[in-house]
DNA sequence: GATGCGTGGTC
DNA sequence: TGACCAAGCAT
């Protein structure tokens, strides 16, 4: 089949299929560009089911771009808390302020301007342009890469620049043959519900299976081709719940890097094959601790892209906060912007102290 | 182009 | 249950 016929048949089949098979999602109630942008930012590397409740809460709190522009960063982060990749929230707020400072009250249909905003990369700009403004700008995400790597039976990694350019060319050609806002979402919807990863794809339900080169060759389970994923390194770690006269010790993470600007209880990631107890010793030395520590027998796994940490929790009592830490009352502790894994650990400790009446936070005599 | 950035779900 | 996945972006 020649390319032109491929594009025409794909546009027709996907339009029909999307109109009858699209899911009802909260960000599909209208095509307001701000609402589309928020959904796209939240959906970056995040599953639809997880985004739903965050999206609803966000829209209630920051219903318009101007309301977001006038919000404080703390309020924005609090609303994003638990969703991960927090630079997305900071960027979204900055972008809203830049739009406002440009004298606008809403996002303009201007690729160059949108691309200049923080947090809006090639994919997100494509999504806003095509979905909100109905412009034929392709939005290439993981779903679309997978769909096209199969349609074209691409033998090389579609995430590489060459593969992405090829996919963008085909996607743009198809968008021009129909409604870009329908077709962009159709590519993604197909990837999310039918053309799913590995051997789980549902080819019998696919509206474009007869156009699919991988289906014809039987290679759909091996697409997209790509490099082996990195192994996640597993390590131990130690965390400390330090009881102070009026609460417990927390510290603020530096700006930039992991959990930028968030609060945390003191903790330390172990070296390769280091025991949790050895981590505790190093942590105690770092904090210049001179008191005995009690093993609370509580653990939590912190998961990251390249490593995960089995974090063991100890407690101790001190008359004043150690170096680098501040004192905070325990009732304020739970409301603090704190990474999800650490917060789970703290909550476990609070529950345990309640059950066993450990007087974990009673004043030092 | 490679790496850092969170979190929770799936099989 | 461990490996992989989920609508990327900035540096």
XYZ file of C-alpha atoms (C1' of nucleotides) in Angstrom:
387
model
C 0.000 0.000 0.000
C 1.300 3.459 -0.833
C 1.676 6.099 1.851
C -1.180 8.288 0.670
C -3.707 5.484 0.780
C -2.367 4.406 4.168
C -2.911 7.911 5.557
C -6.432 8.206 4.139
C -7.595 4.839 5.424
C -5.998 5.388 8.833
C -7.666 8.808 9.224
C -11.086 7.408 8.326
C -10.890 4.263 10.436
C -9.481 6.055 13.494
C -12.091 8.834 13.340
C -14.960 6.352 13.280
C -13.406 4.191 15.955
C -12.584 7.072 18.330
C -16.073 8.541 18.137
C -17.622 5.286 19.309
C -14.899 3.964 21.640
C -13.437 6.958 23.461
C -13.487 6.799 27.234
C -15.281 9.428 29.289
C -12.434 11.267 30.951
C -12.710 14.446 33.070
C -10.474 16.443 30.713
C -12.625 15.571 27.713
C -15.675 17.544 28.873
C -14.513 20.527 26.828
C -11.414 21.648 24.926
C -10.428 24.633 27.024
C -6.664 25.004 26.410
C -5.828 25.501 30.097
C -7.711 22.371 31.087
C -6.027 20.408 28.294
C -2.623 21.676 29.412
C -3.192 20.664 33.038
C -4.288 17.181 32.004
C -1.288 16.740 29.716
C 1.125 17.876 32.426
C -0.397 15.479 34.962
C -0.465 12.594 32.483
C 3.261 12.799 31.778
C 4.611 9.399 32.878
C 1.516 8.948 35.032
C -1.420 6.598 34.616
C -4.895 7.861 33.772
C -6.563 6.312 36.811
C -4.101 7.995 39.118
C -4.523 11.406 37.494
C -8.326 11.557 37.730
C -8.686 12.540 41.387
C -5.727 14.944 41.247
C -7.198 16.625 38.181
C -10.570 17.145 39.835
C -9.002 18.631 42.948
C -6.693 20.869 40.895
C -9.519 22.238 38.779
C -11.521 23.046 41.866
C -8.553 24.819 43.415
C -7.166 26.497 40.254
C -10.084 26.658 37.788
C -8.446 29.120 35.398
C -5.005 29.984 34.141
C -5.166 33.353 35.911
C -6.093 31.726 39.221
C -3.039 29.486 38.887
C -0.847 32.460 38.027
C -1.771 34.204 41.268
C -1.385 31.117 43.477
C 1.629 30.584 45.737
C 4.107 27.851 44.913
C 3.363 26.172 48.245
C -0.347 25.926 47.430
C 0.443 24.540 43.980
C 2.828 21.922 45.358
C 0.358 20.939 48.071
C -2.243 20.258 45.386
C 0.260 18.179 43.383
C 1.543 16.266 46.377
C 1.624 12.504 45.798
C 1.631 12.777 42.026
C 5.428 12.816 41.675
C 7.740 14.672 39.297
C 7.099 17.915 41.144
C 8.922 20.118 38.643
C 5.790 19.673 36.502
C 3.758 21.631 39.066
C 6.358 24.350 39.458
C 6.680 24.684 35.680
C 2.920 24.853 35.236
C 2.682 27.734 37.679
C 5.612 29.529 36.054
C 4.045 29.053 32.630
C 0.756 30.526 33.863
C 2.591 33.569 35.219
C 4.470 34.059 31.950
C 1.227 33.966 29.996
C -0.329 36.463 32.388
C 2.748 38.695 32.217
C 2.452 38.657 28.419
C -0.910 40.354 28.862
C -2.977 37.267 28.066
C -5.708 35.577 30.054
C -5.573 32.300 28.178
C -3.101 30.183 26.192
C -2.628 31.437 22.604
C -2.660 29.106 19.552
C 1.004 29.891 18.947
C 3.466 26.973 18.710
C 6.595 29.085 19.246
C 5.198 30.859 22.283
C 3.855 27.679 23.857
C 7.144 25.866 23.256
C 8.992 28.668 25.046
C 7.032 28.039 28.262
C 8.651 25.921 30.990
C 7.400 22.347 31.142
C 5.951 22.415 27.622
C 8.058 20.134 25.446
C 7.376 18.900 21.931
C 4.709 16.436 23.036
C 2.717 18.778 25.291
C 2.753 21.630 22.776
C 1.570 19.217 20.092
C -1.213 17.995 22.359
C -2.429 21.510 23.206
C -2.192 22.698 19.596
C -4.022 19.703 18.155
C -6.557 18.951 20.897
C -7.444 22.476 22.053
C -6.819 24.445 18.841
C -7.444 21.756 16.216
C -4.113 22.464 14.490
C -2.369 19.627 12.583
C 0.598 19.472 14.985
C 1.511 15.892 15.922
C 1.857 14.900 19.577
C 4.221 11.953 19.851
C 4.086 10.186 23.191
C 4.762 6.607 24.262
C 1.366 5.428 23.023
C 1.750 7.009 19.609
C 5.293 5.628 19.266
C 4.026 2.146 20.026
C 1.092 2.438 17.604
C 3.264 3.638 14.725
C 6.152 1.288 15.489
C 3.626 -1.480 14.848
C 1.754 0.059 11.923
C 5.105 0.566 10.168
C 6.770 -2.490 11.783
C 9.756 -0.322 12.709
C 12.831 -2.480 13.393
C 14.659 0.312 15.256
C 13.880 2.119 18.504
C 11.088 4.633 17.725
C 12.203 6.786 20.653
C 15.384 7.761 18.804
C 15.365 11.056 16.930
C 15.149 9.363 13.543
C 12.194 7.220 14.558
C 10.352 10.124 16.154
C 10.806 12.222 13.000
C 9.417 9.422 10.843
C 6.415 8.990 13.122
C 5.800 12.747 13.269
C 5.746 12.925 9.467
C 3.151 10.144 9.188
C 1.078 11.502 12.076
C 1.038 15.029 10.607
C -0.052 13.677 7.226
C -2.935 11.815 8.865
C -3.967 14.818 11.008
C -4.377 16.909 7.860
C -6.951 14.453 6.505
C -9.386 14.873 9.379
C -9.945 16.698 12.671
C -6.597 16.980 14.467
C -8.285 17.081 17.882
C -10.045 13.784 17.154
C -7.126 12.034 15.491
C -4.469 13.003 18.039
C -6.612 11.595 20.814
C -7.457 8.574 18.669
C -3.748 7.644 18.341
C -3.316 7.849 22.091
C -6.599 6.155 22.925
C -5.707 3.287 20.614
C -2.313 2.905 22.288
C -3.847 3.069 25.758
C -6.734 0.648 25.268
C -6.028 -1.591 22.245
C -2.469 -1.336 20.965
C -1.063 -2.020 24.442
C 2.541 -3.009 25.316
C 4.092 -6.401 24.711
C 1.880 -9.369 23.983
C -1.188 -7.816 25.621
C -2.324 -5.978 22.484
C -5.880 -6.625 21.308
C -5.395 -6.841 17.547
C -8.861 -8.343 16.849
C -10.426 -5.132 18.230
C -8.107 -2.789 16.355
C -9.662 -0.517 13.707
C -6.391 -0.325 11.756
C -5.131 -3.894 12.097
C -5.533 -4.444 8.376
C -3.099 -1.550 7.827
C -0.617 -2.894 10.384
C 2.704 -4.175 9.061
C 3.667 -5.758 12.375
C 0.367 -7.657 12.508
C 1.019 -8.954 9.001
C 4.530 -10.022 9.973
C 3.526 -11.356 13.403
C 6.022 -9.070 15.120
C 3.582 -6.926 17.123
C 4.771 -8.449 20.415
C 8.324 -7.281 19.689
C 7.336 -3.706 18.930
C 8.399 -1.140 19.847
C 11.988 -2.314 19.480
C 14.305 -0.767 22.010
C 17.282 -1.099 24.310
C 17.137 -3.276 27.406
C 15.736 -1.400 30.346
C 18.172 -0.519 33.097
C 18.245 -2.741 36.133
C 16.928 -1.096 39.259
C 19.573 -1.201 41.971
C 18.345 -2.214 45.406
C 19.846 -0.754 48.540
C 19.206 -0.434 52.239
C 18.717 2.865 53.986
C 18.176 4.345 57.427
C 15.761 7.017 58.595
C 15.474 8.675 61.992
C 12.458 9.930 63.869
C 14.042 12.248 66.399
C 11.786 13.195 69.323
C 12.270 16.723 70.593
C 10.585 18.549 73.494
C 7.889 20.065 71.261
C 7.798 17.652 68.327
C 10.302 15.999 66.059
C 13.215 16.903 63.804
C 12.665 17.688 60.131
C 14.924 19.283 57.559
C 14.404 20.873 54.180
C 15.910 19.415 51.036
C 18.076 21.659 48.884
C 16.619 23.387 45.827
C 17.348 21.353 42.718
C 17.715 17.597 42.541
C 15.581 14.964 44.171
C 12.457 16.237 45.976
C 13.626 19.801 45.527
C 12.587 21.988 48.454
C 10.541 19.285 50.179
C 10.665 18.470 53.880
C 11.973 15.161 55.179
C 12.964 13.373 58.312
C 16.711 12.678 58.273
C 17.534 9.635 56.160
C 20.422 8.171 54.232
C 20.657 5.914 51.217
C 23.120 3.061 51.689
C 26.064 2.249 49.513
C 26.113 -0.935 47.497
C 25.391 -3.910 49.812
C 25.633 -1.720 52.911
C 23.465 -2.854 55.825
C 20.712 -0.649 57.198
C 22.499 -0.528 60.545
C 25.667 0.717 58.897
C 23.606 3.453 57.242
C 22.238 4.405 60.630
C 25.760 4.739 61.991
C 26.742 7.058 59.179
C 23.530 9.056 59.550
C 24.124 9.410 63.291
C 27.661 10.613 62.627
C 26.435 13.081 60.011
C 23.939 14.528 62.492
C 26.478 14.402 65.364
C 24.020 12.330 67.371
C 25.088 11.312 70.865
C 22.009 9.401 72.017
C 20.973 5.746 71.721
C 18.626 4.809 68.875
C 15.723 2.374 69.038
C 14.852 0.176 66.082
C 11.132 0.809 65.444
C 10.976 -2.296 63.193
C 9.242 -0.283 60.503
C 10.263 -0.332 56.849
C 9.169 1.327 53.660
C 10.437 1.076 50.089
C 11.298 4.293 48.275
C 11.157 3.718 44.533
C 13.006 5.737 41.944
C 13.760 5.293 38.295
C 17.197 3.738 38.718
C 17.247 2.482 42.308
C 14.993 1.574 45.183
C 15.734 1.881 48.875
C 14.461 -0.351 51.656
C 14.332 2.257 54.387
C 14.529 1.127 58.043
C 13.276 3.472 60.741
C 14.898 4.202 64.083
C 13.938 6.681 66.793
C 15.756 8.582 69.502
C 15.233 11.484 71.899
C 17.164 14.722 71.985
C 16.827 18.006 73.892
C 17.301 20.078 70.742
C 17.376 19.549 66.971
C 20.606 18.190 65.467
C 22.615 20.195 62.956
C 20.656 21.090 59.829
C 17.262 20.198 61.320
C 14.332 22.168 62.676
C 11.761 21.248 65.277
C 8.170 20.722 64.216
C 5.116 19.651 66.203
C 3.846 16.226 65.207
C 0.371 17.379 64.235
C 1.906 19.679 61.634
C 4.182 16.910 60.409
C 1.537 15.027 58.444
C 0.347 18.092 56.545
C 3.863 18.972 55.429
C 4.977 18.668 51.793
C 6.931 15.451 52.126
C 7.701 12.703 49.616
C 5.081 9.957 49.645
C 7.385 7.155 50.806
C 8.701 9.100 53.787
C 5.217 10.204 54.712
C 4.035 6.583 54.764
C 6.878 5.725 57.112
C 6.074 8.605 59.458
C 2.395 7.659 59.475
C 3.242 4.075 60.358
C 5.339 5.328 63.272
C 2.546 7.588 64.519
C 0.069 4.707 64.371
C 2.435 2.421 66.177
C 3.138 4.986 68.888
C -0.605 5.395 69.365
C -1.217 1.659 69.646
C 1.619 0.825 71.943
C 1.634 4.171 73.746
C 5.345 4.431 73.211
C 5.403 8.074 74.250
C 7.462 8.551 71.145
C 7.087 12.277 71.300
C 7.014 12.954 75.006
C 9.404 15.609 76.282
C 12.885 14.648 77.359
C 13.174 14.667 81.108
C 22.292 11.544 23.588
C 22.235 10.170 28.428
C 20.604 11.016 32.853
C 17.654 12.622 36.740
C 13.182 13.256 38.148
C 8.163 9.962 41.779
C 4.733 7.124 42.193
C 1.725 3.234 41.941
C -0.009 -0.547 39.063
C 0.493 -5.041 36.562
C 1.573 -9.861 35.632
C 7.709 -10.739 43.168
C 10.838 -8.584 40.568
C 10.898 -6.378 36.201
C 8.493 -3.446 33.547
C 5.242 -0.069 32.663
C 2.472 5.146 32.314
C -0.247 10.760 27.800
C 7.845 13.671 29.008
C 10.829 17.495 30.150
C 15.119 19.842 31.453
C 19.841 19.804 31.437
